[in-house]
Amino acid sequence: MNIEQARFNMIEQQIRPWNVLDLDVLELLTVVRREEFVPAAYKSLAFSDTEIPLPGGENMLAPKIEARLLQEAAVKKHEQVLEIGAGSGYMAALLCYKARHVTTVEIDPELKALAANNLAAYGITNVEVALGNGAQGWDQSETKSYDAIVISGSLAALPDAFLKQLNVGGRIVAILGEAPVMTAQIITRTSESNYSARHLFETDVKPLREAAVHSHFKF
């Protein structure tokens, strides 16, 4: 396999047609080598339009979905980012190039170790990989908040805890709903008490483990 040609084809044939047109994002997809975050048994699928199996029955999201979520999060260099669902560490690697610091949370100890090892091997130092259940929010203390929250998996509904952890002007990118049709949304905190939501696209991805089943917050 010609890796660079496969990477080029992934970007041009899968990702651009999904309205991922931000030049910084497209450049990042060439800089961060996706194949380095794919389990060895599946490296031939690193650039395919498919989910890739991970230990513990989890999956890497398809490249076009990862790229679209990254674009919509619109992370800036001074921002603190929270990711729920570290997986192999690939999304955290993408986010950390755009952010000041990324905290990525993984519930599965094997995956937590995999993500940490992959990120360390790649020389990334501004990502913390934490072990725990982040599906209902993370860092419950009022002193910890984030400028962007990316949820790498689906939730039936968005728990209120995430809304409270978001700084004013901050964004949550999440895939909400239940199979077979879920909706990717971006939720922005517009003031201390107000939020706005915008639908991005429909999809169907694996739910986060131990996710909450409902939220009191209505968009």
JSON list of N, CA and C in Angstrom, two decimals, residues 141-186:
[
{"chain": "A", "resi": 141, "resn": "SER", "atom": "N", "xyz": [-15.83, 19.18, 40.11]},
{"chain": "A", "resi": 141, "resn": "SER", "atom": "CA", "xyz": [-15.60, 20.40, 40.89]},
{"chain": "A", "resi": 141, "resn": "SER", "atom": "C", "xyz": [-15.90, 21.64, 40.04]},
{"chain": "A", "resi": 142, "resn": "GLU", "atom": "N", "xyz": [-16.42, 22.66, 40.67]},
{"chain": "A", "resi": 142, "resn": "GLU", "atom": "CA", "xyz": [-16.81, 23.87, 39.95]},
{"chain": "A", "resi": 142, "resn": "GLU", "atom": "C", "xyz": [-15.61, 24.63, 39.40]},
{"chain": "A", "resi": 143, "resn": "THR", "atom": "N", "xyz": [-14.42, 24.29, 39.88]},
{"chain": "A", "resi": 143, "resn": "THR", "atom": "CA", "xyz": [-13.23, 25.03, 39.44]},
{"chain": "A", "resi": 143, "resn": "THR", "atom": "C", "xyz": [-12.71, 24.54, 38.09]},
{"chain": "A", "resi": 144, "resn": "LYS", "atom": "N", "xyz": [-13.20, 23.39, 37.62]},
{"chain": "A", "resi": 144, "resn": "LYS", "atom": "CA", "xyz": [-12.69, 22.82, 36.38]},
{"chain": "A", "resi": 144, "resn": "LYS", "atom": "C", "xyz": [-13.72, 23.01, 35.28]},
{"chain": "A", "resi": 145, "resn": "SER", "atom": "N", "xyz": [-13.33, 23.71, 34.23]},
{"chain": "A", "resi": 145, "resn": "SER", "atom": "CA", "xyz": [-14.24, 23.90, 33.09]},
{"chain": "A", "resi": 145, "resn": "SER", "atom": "C", "xyz": [-13.42, 23.89, 31.81]},
{"chain": "A", "resi": 146, "resn": "TYR", "atom": "N", "xyz": [-14.12, 23.81, 30.69]},
{"chain": "A", "resi": 146, "resn": "TYR", "atom": "CA", "xyz": [-13.45, 23.60, 29.41]},
{"chain": "A", "resi": 146, "resn": "TYR", "atom": "C", "xyz": [-14.01, 24.54, 28.35]},
{"chain": "A", "resi": 147, "resn": "ASP", "atom": "N", "xyz": [-13.18, 24.79, 27.35]},
{"chain": "A", "resi": 147, "resn": "ASP", "atom": "CA", "xyz": [-13.59, 25.62, 26.23]},
{"chain": "A", "resi": 147, "resn": "ASP", "atom": "C", "xyz": [-14.22, 24.79, 25.11]},
{"chain": "A", "resi": 148, "resn": "ALA", "atom": "N", "xyz": [-13.86, 23.52, 25.05]},
{"chain": "A", "resi": 148, "resn": "ALA", "atom": "CA", "xyz": [-14.46, 22.61, 24.07]},
{"chain": "A", "resi": 148, "resn": "ALA", "atom": "C", "xyz": [-14.52, 21.22, 24.67]},
{"chain": "A", "resi": 149, "resn": "ILE", "atom": "N", "xyz": [-15.62, 20.54, 24.40]},
{"chain": "A", "resi": 149, "resn": "ILE", "atom": "CA", "xyz": [-15.80, 19.16, 24.84]},
{"chain": "A", "resi": 149, "resn": "ILE", "atom": "C", "xyz": [-16.18, 18.34, 23.60]},
{"chain": "A", "resi": 150, "resn": "VAL", "atom": "N", "xyz": [-15.40, 17.31, 23.33]},
{"chain": "A", "resi": 150, "resn": "VAL", "atom": "CA", "xyz": [-15.66, 16.43, 22.19]},
{"chain": "A", "resi": 150, "resn": "VAL", "atom": "C", "xyz": [-15.99, 15.05, 22.73]},
{"chain": "A", "resi": 151, "resn": "ILE", "atom": "N", "xyz": [-17.13, 14.53, 22.35]},
{"chain": "A", "resi": 151, "resn": "ILE", "atom": "CA", "xyz": [-17.58, 13.23, 22.84]},
{"chain": "A", "resi": 151, "resn": "ILE", "atom": "C", "xyz": [-17.42, 12.22, 21.71]},
{"chain": "A", "resi": 152, "resn": "SER", "atom": "N", "xyz": [-16.44, 11.34, 21.87]},
{"chain": "A", "resi": 152, "resn": "SER", "atom": "CA", "xyz": [-16.09, 10.39, 20.81]},
{"chain": "A", "resi": 152, "resn": "SER", "atom": "C", "xyz": [-16.85, 9.08, 20.99]},
{"chain": "A", "resi": 153, "resn": "GLY", "atom": "N", "xyz": [-18.13, 9.15, 20.75]},
{"chain": "A", "resi": 153, "resn": "GLY", "atom": "CA", "xyz": [-19.07, 8.06, 20.93]},
{"chain": "A", "resi": 153, "resn": "GLY", "atom": "C", "xyz": [-20.43, 8.70, 21.04]},
{"chain": "A", "resi": 154, "resn": "SER", "atom": "N", "xyz": [-21.48, 7.90, 21.06]},
{"chain": "A", "resi": 154, "resn": "SER", "atom": "CA", "xyz": [-22.82, 8.51, 21.10]},
{"chain": "A", "resi": 154, "resn": "SER", "atom": "C", "xyz": [-23.41, 8.44, 22.50]},
{"chain": "A", "resi": 155, "resn": "LEU", "atom": "N", "xyz": [-24.37, 9.34, 22.74]},
{"chain": "A", "resi": 155, "resn": "LEU", "atom": "CA", "xyz": [-25.14, 9.40, 23.98]},
{"chain": "A", "resi": 155, "resn": "LEU", "atom": "C", "xyz": [-26.62, 9.48, 23.61]},
{"chain": "A", "resi": 156, "resn": "ALA", "atom": "N", "xyz": [-27.46, 8.82, 24.38]},
{"chain": "A", "resi": 156, "resn": "ALA", "atom": "CA", "xyz": [-28.90, 8.92, 24.13]},
{"chain": "A", "resi": 156, "resn": "ALA", "atom": "C", "xyz": [-29.35, 10.36, 24.29]},
{"chain": "A", "resi": 157, "resn": "ALA", "atom": "N", "xyz": [-28.79, 11.05, 25.27]},
{"chain": "A", "resi": 157, "resn": "ALA", "atom": "CA", "xyz": [-29.06, 12.47, 25.51]},
{"chain": "A", "resi": 157, "resn": "ALA", "atom": "C", "xyz": [-27.85, 13.05, 26.22]},
{"chain": "A", "resi": 158, "resn": "LEU", "atom": "N", "xyz": [-27.74, 14.36, 26.19]},
{"chain": "A", "resi": 158, "resn": "LEU", "atom": "CA", "xyz": [-26.57, 15.01, 26.78]},
{"chain": "A", "resi": 158, "resn": "LEU", "atom": "C", "xyz": [-26.80, 15.27, 28.27]},
{"chain": "A", "resi": 159, "resn": "PRO", "atom": "N", "xyz": [-25.98, 14.68, 29.15]},
{"chain": "A", "resi": 159, "resn": "PRO", "atom": "CA", "xyz": [-26.11, 14.93, 30.59]},
{"chain": "A", "resi": 159, "resn": "PRO", "atom": "C", "xyz": [-25.87, 16.41, 30.93]},
{"chain": "A", "resi": 160, "resn": "ASP", "atom": "N", "xyz": [-26.61, 16.89, 31.91]},
{"chain": "A", "resi": 160, "resn": "ASP", "atom": "CA", "xyz": [-26.49, 18.29, 32.32]},
{"chain": "A", "resi": 160, "resn": "ASP", "atom": "C", "xyz": [-25.07, 18.64, 32.77]},
{"chain": "A", "resi": 161, "resn": "ALA", "atom": "N", "xyz": [-24.35, 17.66, 33.31]},
{"chain": "A", "resi": 161, "resn": "ALA", "atom": "CA", "xyz": [-23.01, 17.93, 33.84]},
{"chain": "A", "resi": 161, "resn": "ALA", "atom": "C", "xyz": [-22.10, 18.53, 32.78]},
{"chain": "A", "resi": 162, "resn": "PHE", "atom": "N", "xyz": [-22.22, 18.09, 31.54]},
{"chain": "A", "resi": 162, "resn": "PHE", "atom": "CA", "xyz": [-21.37, 18.64, 30.49]},
{"chain": "A", "resi": 162, "resn": "PHE", "atom": "C", "xyz": [-21.66, 20.12, 30.26]},
{"chain": "A", "resi": 163, "resn": "LEU", "atom": "N", "xyz": [-22.91, 20.49, 30.32]},
{"chain": "A", "resi": 163, "resn": "LEU", "atom": "CA", "xyz": [-23.29, 21.88, 30.10]},
{"chain": "A", "resi": 163, "resn": "LEU", "atom": "C", "xyz": [-22.68, 22.78, 31.17]},
{"chain": "A", "resi": 164, "resn": "LYS", "atom": "N", "xyz": [-22.65, 22.29, 32.40]},
{"chain": "A", "resi": 164, "resn": "LYS", "atom": "CA", "xyz": [-22.12, 23.07, 33.51]},
{"chain": "A", "resi": 164, "resn": "LYS", "atom": "C", "xyz": [-20.60, 23.20, 33.44]},
{"chain": "A", "resi": 165, "resn": "GLN", "atom": "N", "xyz": [-19.94, 22.26, 32.77]},
{"chain": "A", "resi": 165, "resn": "GLN", "atom": "CA", "xyz": [-18.48, 22.27, 32.69]},
{"chain": "A", "resi": 165, "resn": "GLN", "atom": "C", "xyz": [-17.96, 23.11, 31.54]},
{"chain": "A", "resi": 166, "resn": "LEU", "atom": "N", "xyz": [-18.86, 23.73, 30.79]},
{"chain": "A", "resi": 166, "resn": "LEU", "atom": "CA", "xyz": [-18.47, 24.47, 29.59]},
{"chain": "A", "resi": 166, "resn": "LEU", "atom": "C", "xyz": [-18.35, 25.95, 29.89]},
{"chain": "A", "resi": 167, "resn": "ASN", "atom": "N", "xyz": [-17.24, 26.55, 29.51]},
{"chain": "A", "resi": 167, "resn": "ASN", "atom": "CA", "xyz": [-17.08, 28.00, 29.64]},
{"chain": "A", "resi": 167, "resn": "ASN", "atom": "C", "xyz": [-18.03, 28.73, 28.70]},
{"chain": "A", "resi": 168, "resn": "VAL", "atom": "N", "xyz": [-18.37, 29.96, 29.04]},
{"chain": "A", "resi": 168, "resn": "VAL", "atom": "CA", "xyz": [-19.17, 30.78, 28.13]},
{"chain": "A", "resi": 168, "resn": "VAL", "atom": "C", "xyz": [-18.39, 30.96, 26.83]},
{"chain": "A", "resi": 169, "resn": "GLY", "atom": "N", "xyz": [-19.05, 30.72, 25.72]},
{"chain": "A", "resi": 169, "resn": "GLY", "atom": "CA", "xyz": [-18.39, 30.73, 24.42]},
{"chain": "A", "resi": 169, "resn": "GLY", "atom": "C", "xyz": [-17.86, 29.37, 24.02]},
{"chain": "A", "resi": 170, "resn": "GLY", "atom": "N", "xyz": [-17.91, 28.41, 24.94]},
{"chain": "A", "resi": 170, "resn": "GLY", "atom": "CA", "xyz": [-17.41, 27.07, 24.67]},
{"chain": "A", "resi": 170, "resn": "GLY", "atom": "C", "xyz": [-18.38, 26.24, 23.87]},
{"chain": "A", "resi": 171, "resn": "ARG", "atom": "N", "xyz": [-17.86, 25.14, 23.31]},
{"chain": "A", "resi": 171, "resn": "ARG", "atom": "CA", "xyz": [-18.65, 24.28, 22.44]},
{"chain": "A", "resi": 171, "resn": "ARG", "atom": "C", "xyz": [-18.58, 22.83, 22.90]},
{"chain": "A", "resi": 172, "resn": "ILE", "atom": "N", "xyz": [-19.69, 22.13, 22.76]},
{"chain": "A", "resi": 172, "resn": "ILE", "atom": "CA", "xyz": [-19.73, 20.68, 22.92]},
{"chain": "A", "resi": 172, "resn": "ILE", "atom": "C", "xyz": [-20.08, 20.09, 21.56]},
{"chain": "A", "resi": 173, "resn": "VAL", "atom": "N", "xyz": [-19.28, 19.14, 21.11]},
{"chain": "A", "resi": 173, "resn": "VAL", "atom": "CA", "xyz": [-19.61, 18.40, 19.89]},
{"chain": "A", "resi": 173, "resn": "VAL", "atom": "C", "xyz": [-19.97, 16.99, 20.32]},
{"chain": "A", "resi": 174, "resn": "ALA", "atom": "N", "xyz": [-21.20, 16.59, 20.04]},
{"chain": "A", "resi": 174, "resn": "ALA", "atom": "CA", "xyz": [-21.71, 15.31, 20.54]},
{"chain": "A", "resi": 174, "resn": "ALA", "atom": "C", "xyz": [-22.62, 14.67, 19.51]},
{"chain": "A", "resi": 175, "resn": "ILE", "atom": "N", "xyz": [-22.68, 13.35, 19.53]},
{"chain": "A", "resi": 175, "resn": "ILE", "atom": "CA", "xyz": [-23.61, 12.57, 18.71]},
{"chain": "A", "resi": 175, "resn": "ILE", "atom": "C", "xyz": [-24.69, 12.06, 19.64]},
{"chain": "A", "resi": 176, "resn": "LEU", "atom": "N", "xyz": [-25.91, 12.53, 19.44]},
{"chain": "A", "resi": 176, "resn": "LEU", "atom": "CA", "xyz": [-27.01, 12.27, 20.38]},
{"chain": "A", "resi": 176, "resn": "LEU", "atom": "C", "xyz": [-28.13, 11.49, 19.70]},
{"chain": "A", "resi": 177, "resn": "GLY", "atom": "N", "xyz": [-28.78, 10.62, 20.49]},
{"chain": "A", "resi": 177, "resn": "GLY", "atom": "CA", "xyz": [-29.91, 9.86, 19.99]},
{"chain": "A", "resi": 177, "resn": "GLY", "atom": "C", "xyz": [-29.67, 8.37, 20.13]},
{"chain": "A", "resi": 178, "resn": "GLU", "atom": "N", "xyz": [-30.54, 7.61, 19.50]},
{"chain": "A", "resi": 178, "resn": "GLU", "atom": "CA", "xyz": [-30.46, 6.15, 19.58]},
{"chain": "A", "resi": 178, "resn": "GLU", "atom": "C", "xyz": [-30.51, 5.56, 18.18]},
{"chain": "A", "resi": 179, "resn": "ALA", "atom": "N", "xyz": [-29.89, 4.38, 18.04]},
{"chain": "A", "resi": 179, "resn": "ALA", "atom": "CA", "xyz": [-29.87, 3.69, 16.75]},
{"chain": "A", "resi": 179, "resn": "ALA", "atom": "C", "xyz": [-31.31, 3.46, 16.25]},
{"chain": "A", "resi": 180, "resn": "PRO", "atom": "N", "xyz": [-31.53, 3.53, 14.94]},
{"chain": "A", "resi": 180, "resn": "PRO", "atom": "CA", "xyz": [-30.52, 3.59, 13.88]},
{"chain": "A", "resi": 180, "resn": "PRO", "atom": "C", "xyz": [-30.16, 5.02, 13.43]},
{"chain": "A", "resi": 181, "resn": "VAL", "atom": "N", "xyz": [-30.82, 6.04, 14.00]},
{"chain": "A", "resi": 181, "resn": "VAL", "atom": "CA", "xyz": [-30.54, 7.40, 13.54]},
{"chain": "A", "resi": 181, "resn": "VAL", "atom": "C", "xyz": [-30.14, 8.26, 14.73]},
{"chain": "A", "resi": 182, "resn": "MET", "atom": "N", "xyz": [-28.94, 8.77, 14.70]},
{"chain": "A", "resi": 182, "resn": "MET", "atom": "CA", "xyz": [-28.45, 9.71, 15.70]},
{"chain": "A", "resi": 182, "resn": "MET", "atom": "C", "xyz": [-28.05, 11.00, 15.00]},
{"chain": "A", "resi": 183, "resn": "THR", "atom": "N", "xyz": [-28.00, 12.08, 15.75]},
{"chain": "A", "resi": 183, "resn": "THR", "atom": "CA", "xyz": [-27.69, 13.39, 15.17]},
{"chain": "A", "resi": 183, "resn": "THR", "atom": "C", "xyz": [-26.46, 13.98, 15.84]},
{"chain": "A", "resi": 184, "resn": "ALA", "atom": "N", "xyz": [-25.46, 14.31, 15.04]},
{"chain": "A", "resi": 184, "resn": "ALA", "atom": "CA", "xyz": [-24.32, 15.05, 15.55]},
{"chain": "A", "resi": 184, "resn": "ALA", "atom": "C", "xyz": [-24.74, 16.50, 15.72]},
{"chain": "A", "resi": 185, "resn": "GLN", "atom": "N", "xyz": [-24.41, 17.06, 16.88]},
{"chain": "A", "resi": 185, "resn": "GLN", "atom": "CA", "xyz": [-24.81, 18.44, 17.18]},
{"chain": "A", "resi": 185, "resn": "GLN", "atom": "C", "xyz": [-23.62, 19.20, 17.76]},
{"chain": "A", "resi": 186, "resn": "ILE", "atom": "N", "xyz": [-23.67, 20.52, 17.60]},
{"chain": "A", "resi": 186, "resn": "ILE", "atom": "CA", "xyz": [-22.74, 21.38, 18.31]},
{"chain": "A", "resi": 186, "resn": "ILE", "atom": "C", "xyz": [-23.56, 22.29, 19.21]}
]
